[in-house]
Coordinates of C-alpha atoms and ligand atoms in Angstrom, one line a residue:
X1 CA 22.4 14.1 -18.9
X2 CA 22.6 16.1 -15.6
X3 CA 21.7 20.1 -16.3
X4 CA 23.2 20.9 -13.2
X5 CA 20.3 23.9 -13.1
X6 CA 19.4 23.0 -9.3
X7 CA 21.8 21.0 -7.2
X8 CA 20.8 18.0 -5.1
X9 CA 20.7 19.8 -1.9
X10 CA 18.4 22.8 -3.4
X11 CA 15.6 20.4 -4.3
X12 CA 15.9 18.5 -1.0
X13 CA 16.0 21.8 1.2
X14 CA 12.6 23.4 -0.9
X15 CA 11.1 19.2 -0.5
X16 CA 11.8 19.3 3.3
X17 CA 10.4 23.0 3.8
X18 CA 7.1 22.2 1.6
X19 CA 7.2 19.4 4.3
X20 CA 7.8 21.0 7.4
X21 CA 4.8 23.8 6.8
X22 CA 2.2 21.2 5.2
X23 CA -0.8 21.6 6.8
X24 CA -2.0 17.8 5.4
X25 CA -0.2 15.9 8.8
X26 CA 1.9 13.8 6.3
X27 CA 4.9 14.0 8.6
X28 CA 5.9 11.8 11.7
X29 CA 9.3 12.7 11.6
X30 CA 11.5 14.6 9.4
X31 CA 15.1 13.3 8.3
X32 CA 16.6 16.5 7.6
X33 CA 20.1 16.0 8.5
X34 CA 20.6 12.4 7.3
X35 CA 18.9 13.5 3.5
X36 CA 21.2 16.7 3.2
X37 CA 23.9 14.8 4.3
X38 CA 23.2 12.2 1.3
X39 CA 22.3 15.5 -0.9
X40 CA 25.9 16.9 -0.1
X41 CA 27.3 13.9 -1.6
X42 CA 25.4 13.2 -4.8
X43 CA 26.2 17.2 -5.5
X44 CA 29.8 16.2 -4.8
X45 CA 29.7 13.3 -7.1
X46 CA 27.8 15.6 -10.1
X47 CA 30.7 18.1 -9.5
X48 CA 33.2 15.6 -10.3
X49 CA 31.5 15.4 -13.6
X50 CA 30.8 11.2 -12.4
X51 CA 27.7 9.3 -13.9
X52 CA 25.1 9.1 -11.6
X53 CA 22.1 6.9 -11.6
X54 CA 18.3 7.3 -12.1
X55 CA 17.1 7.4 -8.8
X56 CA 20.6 9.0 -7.5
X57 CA 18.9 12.6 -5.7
X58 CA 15.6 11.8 -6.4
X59 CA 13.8 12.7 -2.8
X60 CA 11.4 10.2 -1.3
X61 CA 8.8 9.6 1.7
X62 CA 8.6 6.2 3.9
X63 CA 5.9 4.9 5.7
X64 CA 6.4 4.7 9.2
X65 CA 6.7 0.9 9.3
X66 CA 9.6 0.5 7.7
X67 CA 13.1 0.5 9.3
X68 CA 15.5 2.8 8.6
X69 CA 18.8 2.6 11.0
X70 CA 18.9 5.2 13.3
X71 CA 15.6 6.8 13.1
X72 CA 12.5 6.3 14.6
X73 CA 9.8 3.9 13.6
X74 CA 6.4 4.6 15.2
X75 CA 3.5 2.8 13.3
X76 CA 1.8 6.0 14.2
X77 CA 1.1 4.2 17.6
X78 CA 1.6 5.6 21.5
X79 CA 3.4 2.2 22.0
X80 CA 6.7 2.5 19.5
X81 CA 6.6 6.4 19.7
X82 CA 10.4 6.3 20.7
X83 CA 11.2 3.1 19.3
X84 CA 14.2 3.5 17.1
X85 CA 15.0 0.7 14.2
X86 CA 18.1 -1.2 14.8
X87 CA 18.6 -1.7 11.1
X88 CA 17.4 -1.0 7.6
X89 CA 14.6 -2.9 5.8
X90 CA 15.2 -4.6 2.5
X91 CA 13.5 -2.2 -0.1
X92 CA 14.9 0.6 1.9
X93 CA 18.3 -0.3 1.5
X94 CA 18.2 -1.3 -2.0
X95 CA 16.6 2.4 -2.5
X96 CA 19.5 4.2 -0.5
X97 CA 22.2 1.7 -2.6
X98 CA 20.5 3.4 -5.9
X99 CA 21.1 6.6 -4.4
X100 CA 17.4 7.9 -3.3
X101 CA 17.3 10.8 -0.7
X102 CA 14.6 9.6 1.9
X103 CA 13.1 12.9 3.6
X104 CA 10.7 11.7 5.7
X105 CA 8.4 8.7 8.1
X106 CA 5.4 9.6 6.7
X107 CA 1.7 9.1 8.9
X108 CA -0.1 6.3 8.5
X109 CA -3.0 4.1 10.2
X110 CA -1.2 2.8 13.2
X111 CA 0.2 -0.5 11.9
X112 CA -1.6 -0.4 8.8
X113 CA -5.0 -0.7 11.1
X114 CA -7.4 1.6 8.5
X115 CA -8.8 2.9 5.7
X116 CA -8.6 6.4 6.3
X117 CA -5.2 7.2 8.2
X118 CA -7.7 8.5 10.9
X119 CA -6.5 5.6 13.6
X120 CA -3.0 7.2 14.4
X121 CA -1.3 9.4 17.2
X122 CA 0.0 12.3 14.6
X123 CA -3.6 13.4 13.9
X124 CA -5.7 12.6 10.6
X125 CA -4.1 13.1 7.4
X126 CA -5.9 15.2 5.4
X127 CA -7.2 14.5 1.5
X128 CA -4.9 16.3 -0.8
X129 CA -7.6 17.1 -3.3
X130 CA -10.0 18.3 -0.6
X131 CA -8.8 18.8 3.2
X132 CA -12.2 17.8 4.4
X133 CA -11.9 14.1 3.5
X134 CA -9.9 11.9 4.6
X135 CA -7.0 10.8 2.6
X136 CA -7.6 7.0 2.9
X137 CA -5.2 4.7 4.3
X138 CA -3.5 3.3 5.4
X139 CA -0.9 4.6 3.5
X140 CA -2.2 8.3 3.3
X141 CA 0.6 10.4 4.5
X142 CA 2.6 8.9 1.2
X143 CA -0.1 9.2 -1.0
X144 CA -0.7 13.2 0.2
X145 CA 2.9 13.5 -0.4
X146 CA 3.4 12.4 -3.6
X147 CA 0.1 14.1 -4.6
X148 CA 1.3 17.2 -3.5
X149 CA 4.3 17.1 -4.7
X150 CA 6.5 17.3 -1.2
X151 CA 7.8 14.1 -1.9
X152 CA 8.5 12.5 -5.5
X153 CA 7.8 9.1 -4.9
X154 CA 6.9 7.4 -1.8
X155 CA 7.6 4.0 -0.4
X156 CA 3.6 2.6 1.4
X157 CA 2.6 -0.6 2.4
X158 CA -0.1 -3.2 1.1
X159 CA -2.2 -5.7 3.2
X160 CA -5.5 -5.1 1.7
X161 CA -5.5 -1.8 -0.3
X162 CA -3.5 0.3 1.6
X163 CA -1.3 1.6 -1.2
X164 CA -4.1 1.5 -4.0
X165 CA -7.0 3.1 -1.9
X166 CA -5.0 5.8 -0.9
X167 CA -3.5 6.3 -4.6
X168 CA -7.5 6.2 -5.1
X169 CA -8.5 9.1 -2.9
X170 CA -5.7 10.9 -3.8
X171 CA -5.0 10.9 -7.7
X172 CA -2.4 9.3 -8.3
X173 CA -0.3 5.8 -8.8
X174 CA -0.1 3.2 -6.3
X175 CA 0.8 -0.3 -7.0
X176 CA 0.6 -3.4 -4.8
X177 CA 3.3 -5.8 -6.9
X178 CA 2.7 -9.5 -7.2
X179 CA 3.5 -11.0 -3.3
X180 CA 7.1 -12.1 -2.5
X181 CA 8.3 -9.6 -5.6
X182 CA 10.2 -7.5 -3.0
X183 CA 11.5 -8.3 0.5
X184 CA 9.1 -7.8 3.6
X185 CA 12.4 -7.7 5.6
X186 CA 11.8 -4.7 7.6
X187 CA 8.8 -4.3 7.3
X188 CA 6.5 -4.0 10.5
X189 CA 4.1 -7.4 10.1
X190 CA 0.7 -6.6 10.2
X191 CA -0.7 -10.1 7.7
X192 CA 2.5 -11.4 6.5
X193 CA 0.7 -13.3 3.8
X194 CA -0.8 -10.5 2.0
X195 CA 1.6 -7.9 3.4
X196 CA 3.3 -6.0 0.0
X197 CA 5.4 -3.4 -0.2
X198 CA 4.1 -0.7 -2.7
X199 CA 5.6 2.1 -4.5
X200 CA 3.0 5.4 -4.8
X201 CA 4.3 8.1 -7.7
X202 CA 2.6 10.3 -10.1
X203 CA 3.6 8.8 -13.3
X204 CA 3.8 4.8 -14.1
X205 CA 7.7 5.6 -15.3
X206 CA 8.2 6.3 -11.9
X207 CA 6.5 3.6 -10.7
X208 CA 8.5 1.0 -12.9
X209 CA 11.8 2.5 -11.8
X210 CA 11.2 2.1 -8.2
X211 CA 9.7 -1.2 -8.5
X212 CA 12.6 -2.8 -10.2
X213 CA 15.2 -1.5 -7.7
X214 CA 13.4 -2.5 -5.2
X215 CA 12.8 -6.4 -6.2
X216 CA 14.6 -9.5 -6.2
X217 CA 15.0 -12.5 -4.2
X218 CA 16.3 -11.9 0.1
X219 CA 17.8 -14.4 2.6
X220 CA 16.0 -12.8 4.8
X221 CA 12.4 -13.5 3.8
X222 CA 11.7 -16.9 2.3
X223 CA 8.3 -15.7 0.5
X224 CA 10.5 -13.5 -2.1
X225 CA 10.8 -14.5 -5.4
X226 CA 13.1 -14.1 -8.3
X227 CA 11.7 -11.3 -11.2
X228 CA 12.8 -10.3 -14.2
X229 CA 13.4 -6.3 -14.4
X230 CA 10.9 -4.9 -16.5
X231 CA 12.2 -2.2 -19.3
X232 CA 10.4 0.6 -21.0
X233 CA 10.1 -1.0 -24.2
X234 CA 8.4 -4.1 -22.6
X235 CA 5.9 -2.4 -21.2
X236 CA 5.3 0.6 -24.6
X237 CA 2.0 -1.3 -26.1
X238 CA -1.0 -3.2 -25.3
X239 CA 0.9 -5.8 -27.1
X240 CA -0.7 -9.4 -25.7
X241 CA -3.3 -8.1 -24.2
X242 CA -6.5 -8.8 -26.2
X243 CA -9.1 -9.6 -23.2
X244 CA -10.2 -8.1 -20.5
X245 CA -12.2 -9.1 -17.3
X246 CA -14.2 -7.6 -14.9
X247 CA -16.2 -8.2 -11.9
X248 CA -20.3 -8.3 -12.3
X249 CA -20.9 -8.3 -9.1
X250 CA -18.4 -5.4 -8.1
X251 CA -20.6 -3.4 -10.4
X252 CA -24.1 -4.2 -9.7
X253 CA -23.6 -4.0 -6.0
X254 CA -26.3 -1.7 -3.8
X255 CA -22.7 -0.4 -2.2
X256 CA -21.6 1.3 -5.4
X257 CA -22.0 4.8 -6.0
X258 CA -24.2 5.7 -9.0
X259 CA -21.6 7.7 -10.6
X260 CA -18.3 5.3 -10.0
X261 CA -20.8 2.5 -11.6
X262 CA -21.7 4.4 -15.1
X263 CA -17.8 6.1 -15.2
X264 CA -16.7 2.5 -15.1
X265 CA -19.3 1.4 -17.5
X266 CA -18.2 3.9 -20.3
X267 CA -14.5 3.2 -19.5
X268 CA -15.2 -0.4 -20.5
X269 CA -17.3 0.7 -23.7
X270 CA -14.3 3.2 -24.6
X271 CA -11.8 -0.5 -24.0
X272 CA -13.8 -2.1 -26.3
X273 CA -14.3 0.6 -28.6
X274 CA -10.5 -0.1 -29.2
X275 CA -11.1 -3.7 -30.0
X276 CA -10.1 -5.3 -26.7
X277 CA -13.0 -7.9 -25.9
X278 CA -14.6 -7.5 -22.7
X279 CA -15.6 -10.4 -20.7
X280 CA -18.2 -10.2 -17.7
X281 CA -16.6 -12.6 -15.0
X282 CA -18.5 -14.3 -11.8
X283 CA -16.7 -13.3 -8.4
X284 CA -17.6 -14.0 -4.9
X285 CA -19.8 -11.0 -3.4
X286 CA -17.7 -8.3 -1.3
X287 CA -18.8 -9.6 2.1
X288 CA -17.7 -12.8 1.9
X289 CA -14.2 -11.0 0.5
X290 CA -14.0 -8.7 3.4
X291 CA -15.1 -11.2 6.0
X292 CA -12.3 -13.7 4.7
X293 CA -9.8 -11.3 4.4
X294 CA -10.7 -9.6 7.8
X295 CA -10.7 -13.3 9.8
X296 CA -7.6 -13.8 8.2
X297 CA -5.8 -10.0 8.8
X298 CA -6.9 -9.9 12.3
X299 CA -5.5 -13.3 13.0
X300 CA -2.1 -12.5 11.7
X301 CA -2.0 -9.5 13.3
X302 CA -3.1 -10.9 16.7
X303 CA 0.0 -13.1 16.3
X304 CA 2.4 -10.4 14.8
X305 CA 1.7 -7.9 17.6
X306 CA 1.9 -10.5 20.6
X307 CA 5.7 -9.5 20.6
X308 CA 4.7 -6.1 21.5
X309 CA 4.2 -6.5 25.3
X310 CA 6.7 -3.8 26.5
X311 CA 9.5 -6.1 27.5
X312 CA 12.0 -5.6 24.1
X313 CA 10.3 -2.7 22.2
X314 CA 8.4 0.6 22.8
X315 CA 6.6 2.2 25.9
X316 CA 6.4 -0.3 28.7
X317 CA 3.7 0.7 31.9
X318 CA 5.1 -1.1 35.2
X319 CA 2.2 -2.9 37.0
X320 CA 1.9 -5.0 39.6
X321 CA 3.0 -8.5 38.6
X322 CA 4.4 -9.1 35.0
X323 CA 1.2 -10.7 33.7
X324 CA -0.5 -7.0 34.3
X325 CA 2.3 -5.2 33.5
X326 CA 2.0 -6.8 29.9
X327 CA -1.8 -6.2 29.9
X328 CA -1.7 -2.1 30.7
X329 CA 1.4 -1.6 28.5
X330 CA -0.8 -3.4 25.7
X331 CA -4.5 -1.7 26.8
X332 CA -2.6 1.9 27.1
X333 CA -0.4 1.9 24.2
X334 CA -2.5 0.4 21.6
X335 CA -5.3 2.1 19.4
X336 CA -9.0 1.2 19.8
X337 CA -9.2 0.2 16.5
X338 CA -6.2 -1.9 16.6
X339 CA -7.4 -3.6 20.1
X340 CA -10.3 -4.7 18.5
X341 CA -8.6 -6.4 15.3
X342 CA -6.0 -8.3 18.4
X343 CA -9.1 -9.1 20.3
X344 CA -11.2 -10.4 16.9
X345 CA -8.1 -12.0 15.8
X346 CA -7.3 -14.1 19.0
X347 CA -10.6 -14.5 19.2
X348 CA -10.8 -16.3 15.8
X349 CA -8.2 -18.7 16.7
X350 CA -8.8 -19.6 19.6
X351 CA -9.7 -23.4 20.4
X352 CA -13.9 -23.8 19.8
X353 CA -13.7 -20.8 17.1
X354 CA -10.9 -21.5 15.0
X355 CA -12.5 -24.4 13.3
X356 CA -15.3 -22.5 12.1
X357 CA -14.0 -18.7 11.2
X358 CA -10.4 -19.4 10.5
X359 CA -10.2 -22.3 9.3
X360 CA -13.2 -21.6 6.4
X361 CA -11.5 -18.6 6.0
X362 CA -8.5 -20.5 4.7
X363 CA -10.9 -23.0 2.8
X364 CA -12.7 -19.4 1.0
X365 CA -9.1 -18.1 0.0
X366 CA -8.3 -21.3 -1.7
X367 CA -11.5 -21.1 -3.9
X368 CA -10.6 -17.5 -4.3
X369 CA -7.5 -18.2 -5.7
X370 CA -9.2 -20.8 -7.7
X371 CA -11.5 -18.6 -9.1
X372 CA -8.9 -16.3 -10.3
X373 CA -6.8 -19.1 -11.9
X374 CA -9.4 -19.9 -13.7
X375 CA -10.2 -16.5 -14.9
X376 CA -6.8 -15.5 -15.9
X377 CA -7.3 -18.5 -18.4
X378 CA -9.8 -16.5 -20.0
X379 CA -8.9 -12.7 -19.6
X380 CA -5.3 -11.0 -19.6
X381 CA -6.1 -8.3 -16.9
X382 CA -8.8 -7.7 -14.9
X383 CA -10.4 -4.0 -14.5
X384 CA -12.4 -2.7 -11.7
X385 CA -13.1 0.4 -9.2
X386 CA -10.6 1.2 -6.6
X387 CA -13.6 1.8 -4.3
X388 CA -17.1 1.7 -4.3
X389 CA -17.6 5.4 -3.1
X390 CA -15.5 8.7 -2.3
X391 CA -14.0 9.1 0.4
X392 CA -15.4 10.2 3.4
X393 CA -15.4 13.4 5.7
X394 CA -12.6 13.3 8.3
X395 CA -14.1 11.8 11.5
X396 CA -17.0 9.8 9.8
X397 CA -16.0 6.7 9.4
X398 CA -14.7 6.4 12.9
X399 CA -18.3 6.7 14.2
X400 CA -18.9 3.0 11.9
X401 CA -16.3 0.4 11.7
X402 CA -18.3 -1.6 9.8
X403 CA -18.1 0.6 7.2
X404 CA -15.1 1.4 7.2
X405 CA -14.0 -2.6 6.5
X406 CA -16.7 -2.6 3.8
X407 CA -14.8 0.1 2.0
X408 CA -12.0 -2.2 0.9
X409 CA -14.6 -4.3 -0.9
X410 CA -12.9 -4.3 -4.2
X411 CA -9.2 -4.2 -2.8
X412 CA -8.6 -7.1 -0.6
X413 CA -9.4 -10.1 -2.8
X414 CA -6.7 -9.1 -5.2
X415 CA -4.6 -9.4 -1.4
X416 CA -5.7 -12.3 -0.8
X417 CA -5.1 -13.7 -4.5
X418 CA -1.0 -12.2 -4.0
X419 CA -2.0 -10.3 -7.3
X420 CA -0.2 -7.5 -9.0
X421 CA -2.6 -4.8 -8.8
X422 CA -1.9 -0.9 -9.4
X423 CA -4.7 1.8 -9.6
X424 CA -4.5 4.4 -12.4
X425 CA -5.6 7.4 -11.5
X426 CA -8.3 7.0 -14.4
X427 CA -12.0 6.0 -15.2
X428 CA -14.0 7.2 -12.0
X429 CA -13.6 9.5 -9.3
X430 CA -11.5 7.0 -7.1
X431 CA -9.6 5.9 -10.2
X432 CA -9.0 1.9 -11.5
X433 CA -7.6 -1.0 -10.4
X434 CA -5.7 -3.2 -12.6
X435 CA -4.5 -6.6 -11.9
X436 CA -3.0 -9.4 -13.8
X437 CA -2.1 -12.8 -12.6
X438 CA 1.1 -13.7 -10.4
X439 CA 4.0 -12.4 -11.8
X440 CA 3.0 -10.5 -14.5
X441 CA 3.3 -7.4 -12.7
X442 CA 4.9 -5.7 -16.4
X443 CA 1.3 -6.8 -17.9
X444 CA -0.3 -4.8 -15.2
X445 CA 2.2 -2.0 -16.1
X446 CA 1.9 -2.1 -19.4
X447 CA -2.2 -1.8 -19.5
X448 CA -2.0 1.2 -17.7
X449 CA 0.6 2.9 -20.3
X450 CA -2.3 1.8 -22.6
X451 CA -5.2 3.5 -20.7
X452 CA -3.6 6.3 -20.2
X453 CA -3.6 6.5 -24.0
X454 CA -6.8 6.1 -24.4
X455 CA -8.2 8.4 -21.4
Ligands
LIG501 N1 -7.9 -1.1 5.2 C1 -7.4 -2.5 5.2 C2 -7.2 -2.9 6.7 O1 -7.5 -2.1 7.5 C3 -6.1 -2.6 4.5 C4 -5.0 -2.0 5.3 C5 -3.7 -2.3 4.7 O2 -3.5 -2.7 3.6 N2 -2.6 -2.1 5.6 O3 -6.9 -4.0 7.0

């Protein structure tokens, strides 16, 4: 039933305002006249008396690496700061088909290069719980918005934990679906085999609505798969799930802070205290996680990015033959921190190194994937920290790189295992991260209705 107490183009005008004045630097570019245009109608269509949809109205954020037609995509880089999309990604579209009102490209780690939505041209996005830390990224301008309410849902983007570290940091939902579940068309590539696109809302309803209209099966990117929608009811009760995994290792890490380790430890006591077993389960140690997944990112974005050399998209810097010309366009327009993952990337393929660093790279993500095959023989879901600490004061982790990368710890080998993984914004400080094997993206969905019983 529509109350008809606040029309379409009331709640988009007091979004976009709440926008325009936020002090977080969410906002690359606002799409003022394209959402109340789309507001005008869906008012239209209530006045009429027609039925409109569950999303129809509802106001939402995008990433700035998605296309949208007509409006500027950055990647919160100097290089595609005027580059406009010439057409409209997958997910997008399927959104704007179900009626959702998109307000605004939201600031993010320029082309998903982070962990703290430091690295961009629009200036750090600040933590919506506390404006001194950093929001975490690379997703962080959607996370602040949905936190804060200027946005209701927003639409980020997964490599490594971009969606759920962010969700982490800022309190609220963020799921990276199972790999291939929804269309990458559109998409800016920064590791097209890990790269998901993730929903970020403050409720898992929310999340479930978003994430079926956005699925399904696309011409235009062979990895996506067929999925069956997944309805409330399916998803009401812990029904099925009767074991639970988690990492050792994650928890008895030196990295971990002292107070994420014994909140986790109780939130597994209060699981079992509910007659779910618990099951300790051997994993590889975070460095050899982040080293794999890092060879493997930066290689895939060395390739991706190749195609940005000034001669069909973004800021091009004449030089004096076309070989240089290529080279300043690229050393001027991109970001240190993206530089050095194209320089460690070519670096790792390139003939005399790729044998050794890429190559075992591949070899460690097919025993990764093993060792979760094997472990979802056992366990139904597997449970485990977002992050090993909080996050960070703005500017610190630009001073360390290394630690930066060691952050995503306990994010990327769900990446690299194509997992469904959302965080809750339960358990510890940074919240919990819940994955289930490949496809069962409703068992991941349905834990989390169960949790937040419980918590
Ligand atoms: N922080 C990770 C990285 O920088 C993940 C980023 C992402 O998922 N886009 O690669």
């Amino acid at each position: 039933m529509v109350s008809k107490e606040l029309t379409c183009t009331a709640l988009v005008q007091e979004k976009i305002a709440l926008l325009k004045q936020n002090k977080y630097n969410t906002v690359n570019c606002l799409l003022s006249e394209m959402a109340l245009d789309l507001a005008a109608k869906v008012d239209a269509k209530i006045s009429r008396g027609e039925r409109i949809g569950l999303l129809e109205g509802i106001p939402f954020g995008i990433k700035d690496v998605y296309m949208l037609q007509g409006t500027v995509t950055t990647a919160s880089s100097d290089l595609l700061k005027q580059y406009k999309s010439a057409y409209t990604a997958t997910a997008i579209q399927k959104l704007l088909d179900a009626g959702a009102i998109p307000l605004v490209k939201e600031n993010c780690d320029s082309f998903g290069h982070g962990s703290s939505s430091e690295n961009t041209i629009f200036g750090a996005v600040k933590n919506a719980v506390n404006p001194e830390f950093v929001a975490g990224g690379s997703s962080g301008g959607s996370a602040v918005n949905v936190a804060k309410e200027y946005t209701v849902f927003s639409i980020g983007g997964d490599t490594g934990g971009s969606v759920r570290q962010p969700a982490g940091y800022n309190h609220i939902y963020g799921l990276k679906p199972t790999y291939g579940r929804i269309s990458r068309y559109g998409l800016m590539a920064y590791a097209s085999s890990t790269d998901c696109v993730g929903p970020l809302a403050k409720s898992i309803e929310d999340i479930r609505i978003v994430l079926n209209v956005m699925s399904g099966k696309d011409v235009r990117d062979q990895t996506t798969v067929f999925s069956e929608e997944i309805s409330e009811d399916a998803i009401g009760t812990p029904k099925g799930i009767n074991t639970i995994g988690y990492f050792k290792n994650f928890i008895e890490s030196k990295a971990i802070d002292a107070e994420v380790k014994a909140d986790f430890l109780a939130m597994i006591e209060k699981i079992k205290s509910k007659g779910i077993q618990v099951k300790e389960l051997d994993f590889f140690k975070s460095d050899t996680l982040v080293s794999t997944y890092y060879t493997l990112a930066m290689a895939e974005t060395a390739s991706n990015l190749s195609r940005l050399d000034g001669t069909n998209y973004g800021n091009r810097v004449e030089s004096g033959s076309l070989k240089e010309t290529y080279a300043v366009t690229r050393s001027e327009n991109f970001s240190e921190e993206s530089k050095r993952r194209i320089v460690g990337g070519n670096q790792v393929l390139s003939q005399g190194f790729s044998d050794a660093i890429y190559l075992k790279a591949l070899a460690l993500r097919d025993q990764i994937l093993e060792n979760f095959n094997k472990d979802f023989e056992e366990v139904d879901v597997i449970l485990s920290p977002v992050t090993p600490s909080t996050p960070p004061k703005i500017g610190d982790s630009l001073k360390d790189p290394l630690a930066m990368y060691l952050s995503d710890a306990y994010t990327v080998g769900f990446s690299l295992g194509q997992l469904p993984t959302l965080t809750v914004p339960k358990g510890t400080a940074t919240g919990l991260q819940i994955s289930a094997a490949k496809n069962k993206d409703a068992t991941v969905l349905k834990f989390a209705n169960f949790l937040k019983e419980i918590v």
